[in-house]
PDB file of C-alpha atoms in Angstrom:
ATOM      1  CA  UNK A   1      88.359-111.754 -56.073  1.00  0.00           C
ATOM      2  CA  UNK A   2      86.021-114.082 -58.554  1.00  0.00           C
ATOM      3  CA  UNK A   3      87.290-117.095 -60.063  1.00  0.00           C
ATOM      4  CA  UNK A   4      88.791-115.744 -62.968  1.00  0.00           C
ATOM      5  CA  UNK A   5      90.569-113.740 -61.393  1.00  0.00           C
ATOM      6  CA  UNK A   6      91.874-116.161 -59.226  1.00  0.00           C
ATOM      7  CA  UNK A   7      93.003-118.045 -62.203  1.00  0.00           C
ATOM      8  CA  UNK A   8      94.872-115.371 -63.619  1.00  0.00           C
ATOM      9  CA  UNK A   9      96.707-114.669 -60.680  1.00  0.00           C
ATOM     10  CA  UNK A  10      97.491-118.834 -60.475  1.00  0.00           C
ATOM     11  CA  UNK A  11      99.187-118.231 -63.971  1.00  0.00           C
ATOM     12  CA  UNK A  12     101.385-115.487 -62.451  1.00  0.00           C
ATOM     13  CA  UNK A  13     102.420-117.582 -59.798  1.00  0.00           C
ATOM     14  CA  UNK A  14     103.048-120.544 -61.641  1.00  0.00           C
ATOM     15  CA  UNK A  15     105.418-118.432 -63.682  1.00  0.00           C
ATOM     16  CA  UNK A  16     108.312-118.540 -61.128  1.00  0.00           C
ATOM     17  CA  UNK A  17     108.120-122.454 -60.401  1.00  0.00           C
ATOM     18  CA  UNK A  18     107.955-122.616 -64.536  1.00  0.00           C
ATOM     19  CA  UNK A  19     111.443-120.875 -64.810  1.00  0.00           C
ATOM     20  CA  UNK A  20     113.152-122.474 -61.925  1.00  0.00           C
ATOM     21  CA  UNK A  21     112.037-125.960 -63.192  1.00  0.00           C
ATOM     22  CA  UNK A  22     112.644-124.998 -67.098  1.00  0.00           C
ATOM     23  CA  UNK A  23     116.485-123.424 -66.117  1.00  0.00           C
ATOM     24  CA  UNK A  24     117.883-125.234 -62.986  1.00  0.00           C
ATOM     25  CA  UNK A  25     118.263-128.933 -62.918  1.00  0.00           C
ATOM     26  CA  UNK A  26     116.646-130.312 -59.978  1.00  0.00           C
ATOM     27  CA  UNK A  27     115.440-133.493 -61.282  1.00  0.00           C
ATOM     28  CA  UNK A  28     115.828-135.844 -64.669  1.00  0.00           C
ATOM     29  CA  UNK A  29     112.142-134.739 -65.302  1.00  0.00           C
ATOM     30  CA  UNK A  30     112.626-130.471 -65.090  1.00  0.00           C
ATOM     31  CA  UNK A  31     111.502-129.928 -68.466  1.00  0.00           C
ATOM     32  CA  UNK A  32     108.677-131.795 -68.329  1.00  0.00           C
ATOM     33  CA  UNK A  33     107.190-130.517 -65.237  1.00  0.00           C
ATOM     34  CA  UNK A  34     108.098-126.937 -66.702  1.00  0.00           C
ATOM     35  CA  UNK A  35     106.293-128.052 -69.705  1.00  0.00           C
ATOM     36  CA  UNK A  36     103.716-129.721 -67.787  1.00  0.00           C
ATOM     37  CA  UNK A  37     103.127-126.228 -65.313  1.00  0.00           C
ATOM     38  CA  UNK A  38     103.194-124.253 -69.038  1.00  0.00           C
ATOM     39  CA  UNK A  39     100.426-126.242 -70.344  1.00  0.00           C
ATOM     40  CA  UNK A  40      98.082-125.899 -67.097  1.00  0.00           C
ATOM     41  CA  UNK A  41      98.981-121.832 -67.059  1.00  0.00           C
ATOM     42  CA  UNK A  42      98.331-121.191 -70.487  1.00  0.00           C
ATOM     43  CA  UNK A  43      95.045-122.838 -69.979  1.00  0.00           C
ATOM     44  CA  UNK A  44      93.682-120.764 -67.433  1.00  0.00           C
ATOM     45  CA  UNK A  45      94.056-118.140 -69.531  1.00  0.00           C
ATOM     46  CA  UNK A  46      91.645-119.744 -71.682  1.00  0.00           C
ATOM     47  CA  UNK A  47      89.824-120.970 -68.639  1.00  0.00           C
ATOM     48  CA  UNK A  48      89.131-117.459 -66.658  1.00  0.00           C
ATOM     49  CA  UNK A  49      88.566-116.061 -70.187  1.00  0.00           C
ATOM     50  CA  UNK A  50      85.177-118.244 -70.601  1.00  0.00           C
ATOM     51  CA  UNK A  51      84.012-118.199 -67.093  1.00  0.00           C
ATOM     52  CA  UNK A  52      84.473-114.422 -67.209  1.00  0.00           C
ATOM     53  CA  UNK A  53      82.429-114.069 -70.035  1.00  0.00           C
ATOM     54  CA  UNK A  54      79.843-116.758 -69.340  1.00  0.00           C
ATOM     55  CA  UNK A  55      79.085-115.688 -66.117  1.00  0.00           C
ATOM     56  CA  UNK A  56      79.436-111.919 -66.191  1.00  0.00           C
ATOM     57  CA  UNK A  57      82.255-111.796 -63.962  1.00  0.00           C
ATOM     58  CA  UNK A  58      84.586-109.055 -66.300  1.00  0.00           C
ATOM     59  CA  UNK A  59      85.997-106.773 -63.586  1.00  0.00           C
ATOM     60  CA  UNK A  60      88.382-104.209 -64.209  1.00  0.00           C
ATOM     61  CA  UNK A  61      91.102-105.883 -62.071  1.00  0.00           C
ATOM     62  CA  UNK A  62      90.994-108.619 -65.062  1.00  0.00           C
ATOM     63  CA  UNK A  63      91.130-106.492 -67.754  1.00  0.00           C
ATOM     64  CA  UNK A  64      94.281-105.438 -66.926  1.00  0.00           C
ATOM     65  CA  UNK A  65      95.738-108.706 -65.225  1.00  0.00           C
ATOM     66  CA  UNK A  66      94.514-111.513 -67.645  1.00  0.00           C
ATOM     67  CA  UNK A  67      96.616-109.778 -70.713  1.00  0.00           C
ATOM     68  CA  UNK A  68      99.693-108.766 -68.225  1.00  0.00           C
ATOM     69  CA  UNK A  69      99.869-112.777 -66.562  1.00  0.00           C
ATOM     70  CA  UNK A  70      99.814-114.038 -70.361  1.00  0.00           C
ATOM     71  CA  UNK A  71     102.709-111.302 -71.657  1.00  0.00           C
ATOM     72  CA  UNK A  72     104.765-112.461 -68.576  1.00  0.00           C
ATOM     73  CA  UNK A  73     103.866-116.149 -68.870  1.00  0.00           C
ATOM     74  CA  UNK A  74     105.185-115.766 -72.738  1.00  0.00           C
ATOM     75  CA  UNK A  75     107.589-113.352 -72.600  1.00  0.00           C
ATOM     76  CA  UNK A  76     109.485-115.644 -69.251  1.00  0.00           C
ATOM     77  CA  UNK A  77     109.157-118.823 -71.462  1.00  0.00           C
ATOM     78  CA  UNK A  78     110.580-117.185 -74.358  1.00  0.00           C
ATOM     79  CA  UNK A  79     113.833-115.334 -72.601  1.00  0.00           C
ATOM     80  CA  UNK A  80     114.289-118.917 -71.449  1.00  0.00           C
ATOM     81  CA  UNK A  81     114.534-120.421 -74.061  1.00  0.00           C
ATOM     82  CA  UNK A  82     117.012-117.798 -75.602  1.00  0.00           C
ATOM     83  CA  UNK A  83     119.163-118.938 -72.295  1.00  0.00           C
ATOM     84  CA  UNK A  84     118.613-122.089 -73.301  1.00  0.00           C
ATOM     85  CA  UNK A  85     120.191-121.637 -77.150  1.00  0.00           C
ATOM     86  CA  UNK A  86     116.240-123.096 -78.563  1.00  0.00           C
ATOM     87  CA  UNK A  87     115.227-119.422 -80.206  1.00  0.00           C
ATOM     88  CA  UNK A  88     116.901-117.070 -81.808  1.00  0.00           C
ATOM     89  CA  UNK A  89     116.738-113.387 -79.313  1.00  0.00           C
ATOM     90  CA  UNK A  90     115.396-111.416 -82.585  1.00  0.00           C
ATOM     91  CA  UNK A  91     112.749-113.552 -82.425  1.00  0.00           C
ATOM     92  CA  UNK A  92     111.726-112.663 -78.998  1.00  0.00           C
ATOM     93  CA  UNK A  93     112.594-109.386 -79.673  1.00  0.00           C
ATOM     94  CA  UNK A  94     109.950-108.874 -82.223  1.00  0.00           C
ATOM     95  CA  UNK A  95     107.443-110.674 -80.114  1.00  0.00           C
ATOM     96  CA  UNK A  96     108.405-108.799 -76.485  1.00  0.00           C
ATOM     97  CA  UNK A  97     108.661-105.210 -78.635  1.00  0.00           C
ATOM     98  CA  UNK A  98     104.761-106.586 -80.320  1.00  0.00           C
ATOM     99  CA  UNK A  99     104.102-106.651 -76.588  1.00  0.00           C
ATOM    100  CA  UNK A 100     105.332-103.323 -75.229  1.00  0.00           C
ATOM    101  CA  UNK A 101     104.249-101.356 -78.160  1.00  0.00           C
ATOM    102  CA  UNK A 102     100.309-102.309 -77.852  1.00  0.00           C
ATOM    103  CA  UNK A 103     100.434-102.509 -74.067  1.00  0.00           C
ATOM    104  CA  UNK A 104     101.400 -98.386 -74.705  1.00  0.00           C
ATOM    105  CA  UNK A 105      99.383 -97.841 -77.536  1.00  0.00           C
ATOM    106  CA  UNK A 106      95.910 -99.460 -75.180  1.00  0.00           C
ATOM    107  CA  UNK A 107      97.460 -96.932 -71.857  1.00  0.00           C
ATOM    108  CA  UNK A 108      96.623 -94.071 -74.277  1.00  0.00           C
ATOM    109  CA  UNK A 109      93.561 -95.282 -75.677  1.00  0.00           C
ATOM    110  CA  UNK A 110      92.654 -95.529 -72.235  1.00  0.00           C
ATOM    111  CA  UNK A 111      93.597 -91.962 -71.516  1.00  0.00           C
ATOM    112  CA  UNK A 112      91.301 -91.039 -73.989  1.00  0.00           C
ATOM    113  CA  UNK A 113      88.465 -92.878 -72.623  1.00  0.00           C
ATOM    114  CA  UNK A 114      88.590 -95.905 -75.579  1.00  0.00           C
ATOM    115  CA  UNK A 115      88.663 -99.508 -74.567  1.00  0.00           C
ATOM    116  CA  UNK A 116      90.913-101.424 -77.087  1.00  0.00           C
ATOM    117  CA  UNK A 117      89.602-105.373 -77.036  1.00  0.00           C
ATOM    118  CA  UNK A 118      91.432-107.986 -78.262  1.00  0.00           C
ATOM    119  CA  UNK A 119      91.617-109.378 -81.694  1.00  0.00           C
ATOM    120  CA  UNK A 120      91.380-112.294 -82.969  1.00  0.00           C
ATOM    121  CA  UNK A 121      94.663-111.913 -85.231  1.00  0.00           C
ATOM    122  CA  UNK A 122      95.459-111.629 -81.168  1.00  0.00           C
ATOM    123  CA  UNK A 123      94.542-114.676 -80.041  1.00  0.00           C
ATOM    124  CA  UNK A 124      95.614-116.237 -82.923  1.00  0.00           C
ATOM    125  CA  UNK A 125      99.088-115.181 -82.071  1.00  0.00           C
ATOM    126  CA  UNK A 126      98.701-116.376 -78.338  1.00  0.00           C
ATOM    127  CA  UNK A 127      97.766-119.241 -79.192  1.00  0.00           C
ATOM    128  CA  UNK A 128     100.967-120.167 -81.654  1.00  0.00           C
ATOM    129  CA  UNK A 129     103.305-118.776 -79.285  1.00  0.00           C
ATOM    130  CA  UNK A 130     101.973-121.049 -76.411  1.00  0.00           C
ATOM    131  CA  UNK A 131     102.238-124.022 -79.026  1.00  0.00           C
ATOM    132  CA  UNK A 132     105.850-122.888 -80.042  1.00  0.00           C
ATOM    133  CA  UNK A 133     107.201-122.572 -76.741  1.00  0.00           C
ATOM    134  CA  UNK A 134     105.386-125.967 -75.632  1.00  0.00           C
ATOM    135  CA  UNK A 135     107.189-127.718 -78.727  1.00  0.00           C
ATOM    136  CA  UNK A 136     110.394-125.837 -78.081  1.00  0.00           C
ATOM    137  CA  UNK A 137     110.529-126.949 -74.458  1.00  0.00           C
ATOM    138  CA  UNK A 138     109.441-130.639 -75.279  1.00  0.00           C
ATOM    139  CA  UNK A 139     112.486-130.125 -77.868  1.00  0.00           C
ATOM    140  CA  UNK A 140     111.582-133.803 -79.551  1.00  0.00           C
ATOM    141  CA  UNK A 141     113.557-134.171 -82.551  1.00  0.00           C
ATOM    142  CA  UNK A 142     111.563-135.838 -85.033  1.00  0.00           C
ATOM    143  CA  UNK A 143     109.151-133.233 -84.949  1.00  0.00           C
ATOM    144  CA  UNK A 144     111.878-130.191 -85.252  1.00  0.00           C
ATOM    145  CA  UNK A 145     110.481-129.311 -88.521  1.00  0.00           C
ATOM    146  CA  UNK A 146     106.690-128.957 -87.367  1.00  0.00           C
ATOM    147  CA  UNK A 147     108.143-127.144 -84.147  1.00  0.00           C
ATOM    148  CA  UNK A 148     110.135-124.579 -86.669  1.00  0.00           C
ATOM    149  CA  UNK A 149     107.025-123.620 -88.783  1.00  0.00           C
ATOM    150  CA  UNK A 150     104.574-122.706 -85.550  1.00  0.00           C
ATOM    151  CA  UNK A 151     107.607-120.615 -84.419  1.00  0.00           C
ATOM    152  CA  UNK A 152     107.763-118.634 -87.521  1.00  0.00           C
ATOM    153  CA  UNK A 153     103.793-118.601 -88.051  1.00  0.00           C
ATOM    154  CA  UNK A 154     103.770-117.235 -84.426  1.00  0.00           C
ATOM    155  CA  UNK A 155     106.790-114.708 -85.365  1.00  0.00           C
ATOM    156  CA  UNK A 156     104.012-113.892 -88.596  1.00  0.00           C
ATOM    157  CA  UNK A 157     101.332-113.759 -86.200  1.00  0.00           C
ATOM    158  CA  UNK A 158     102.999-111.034 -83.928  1.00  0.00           C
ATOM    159  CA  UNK A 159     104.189-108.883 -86.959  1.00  0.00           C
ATOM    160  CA  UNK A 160     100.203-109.234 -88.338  1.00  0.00           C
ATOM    161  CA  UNK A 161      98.494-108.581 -84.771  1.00  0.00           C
ATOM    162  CA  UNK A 162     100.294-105.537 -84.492  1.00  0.00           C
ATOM    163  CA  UNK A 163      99.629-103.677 -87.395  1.00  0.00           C
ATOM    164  CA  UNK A 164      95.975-105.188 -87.250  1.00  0.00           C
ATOM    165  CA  UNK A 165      95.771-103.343 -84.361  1.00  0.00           C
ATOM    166  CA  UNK A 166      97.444 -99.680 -85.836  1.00  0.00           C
ATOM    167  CA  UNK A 167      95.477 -99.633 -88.258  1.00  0.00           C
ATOM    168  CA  UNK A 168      92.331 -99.991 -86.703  1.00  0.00           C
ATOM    169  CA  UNK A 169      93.235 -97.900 -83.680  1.00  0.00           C
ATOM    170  CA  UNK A 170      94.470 -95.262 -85.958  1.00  0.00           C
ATOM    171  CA  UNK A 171      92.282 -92.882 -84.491  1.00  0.00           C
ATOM    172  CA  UNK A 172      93.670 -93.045 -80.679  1.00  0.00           C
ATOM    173  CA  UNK A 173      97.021 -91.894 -82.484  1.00  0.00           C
ATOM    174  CA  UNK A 174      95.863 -88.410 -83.310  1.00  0.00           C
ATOM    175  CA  UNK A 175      95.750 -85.523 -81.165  1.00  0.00           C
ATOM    176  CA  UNK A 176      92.823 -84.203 -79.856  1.00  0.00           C
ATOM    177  CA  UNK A 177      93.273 -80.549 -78.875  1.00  0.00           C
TER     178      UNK A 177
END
């Protein structure tokens, strides 16, 4: 277990302390420390992302956790906040079905022996969802405005990262008999 990997799995265990700080009041302060434990997960995903890479430390075991820890990261934030009346569920049901629907379409690349990397229409789209749900959580109201248009230009971003991905993946689609 290398240091990014260690990383990622910090992010997935962070996720449960995010929730229960984010949806239960415990203190005046819960959605800052659920903002605060937000920030610091979403940036060990950038974190064990560089290390990984700098150091030659890719393993298999974070190919396949680093992109699951940030889906469930995202996608728990995001059912939160539909909980908490801050997004709209069609919203997060475009982004969680973005989610499922390349998460199936890179199993059967896999089953055919392709490696499907990520995009950067891909980490574009990461990165304004983390910034929406950090601005919906801090919910300050003189920046409601700004907070509206990273929403929808992460919303955008999902919608374009997916068929980014189709259409250059086309080819794991067909059957190969």
């Amino acid at each position: 277990m290398n240091l990014p990997n260690k990383l990622t799995m910090l992010r997935v265990i962070m996720i449960p302390f995010f929730i229960v700080f984010l949806l239960i009041p415990i203190t005046p302060y819960d959605k800052w420390i659920a903002l605060a434990i937000f920030i610091v997960a979403s940036l060990t995903d950038l974190l064990d992302g560089k290390i990984a890479r700098k150091y030659n430390l890719v393993t298999n075991f974070g190919k396949f956790m680093d992109p699951l820890a940030d889906k469930l990261l995202v996608c728990s934030a995001l059912i939160c906040l539909i909980e908490l009346g801050k997004i709209p569920a069609w919203m997060v049901i475009i982004i969680i079905a973005r989610e499922f629907i390349i998460s199936g379409f890179r199993l059967v690349a896999s089953d055919n022996g392709v490696v499907i990397a990520a995009s950067y229409w891909g980490k574009f789209k990461t990165t304004f969802q983390m910034a929406a749900v950090c601005l919906l959580i801090a919910d300050i109201a003189a920046i409601h405005v700004v907070t509206q248009i990273i929403l929808w230009i992460a919303v955008i971003l999902t919608v374009v990262s997916l068929v980014d991905y189709l259409i250059k993946n086309k080819e794991v689609m067909k059957d190969k008999k």
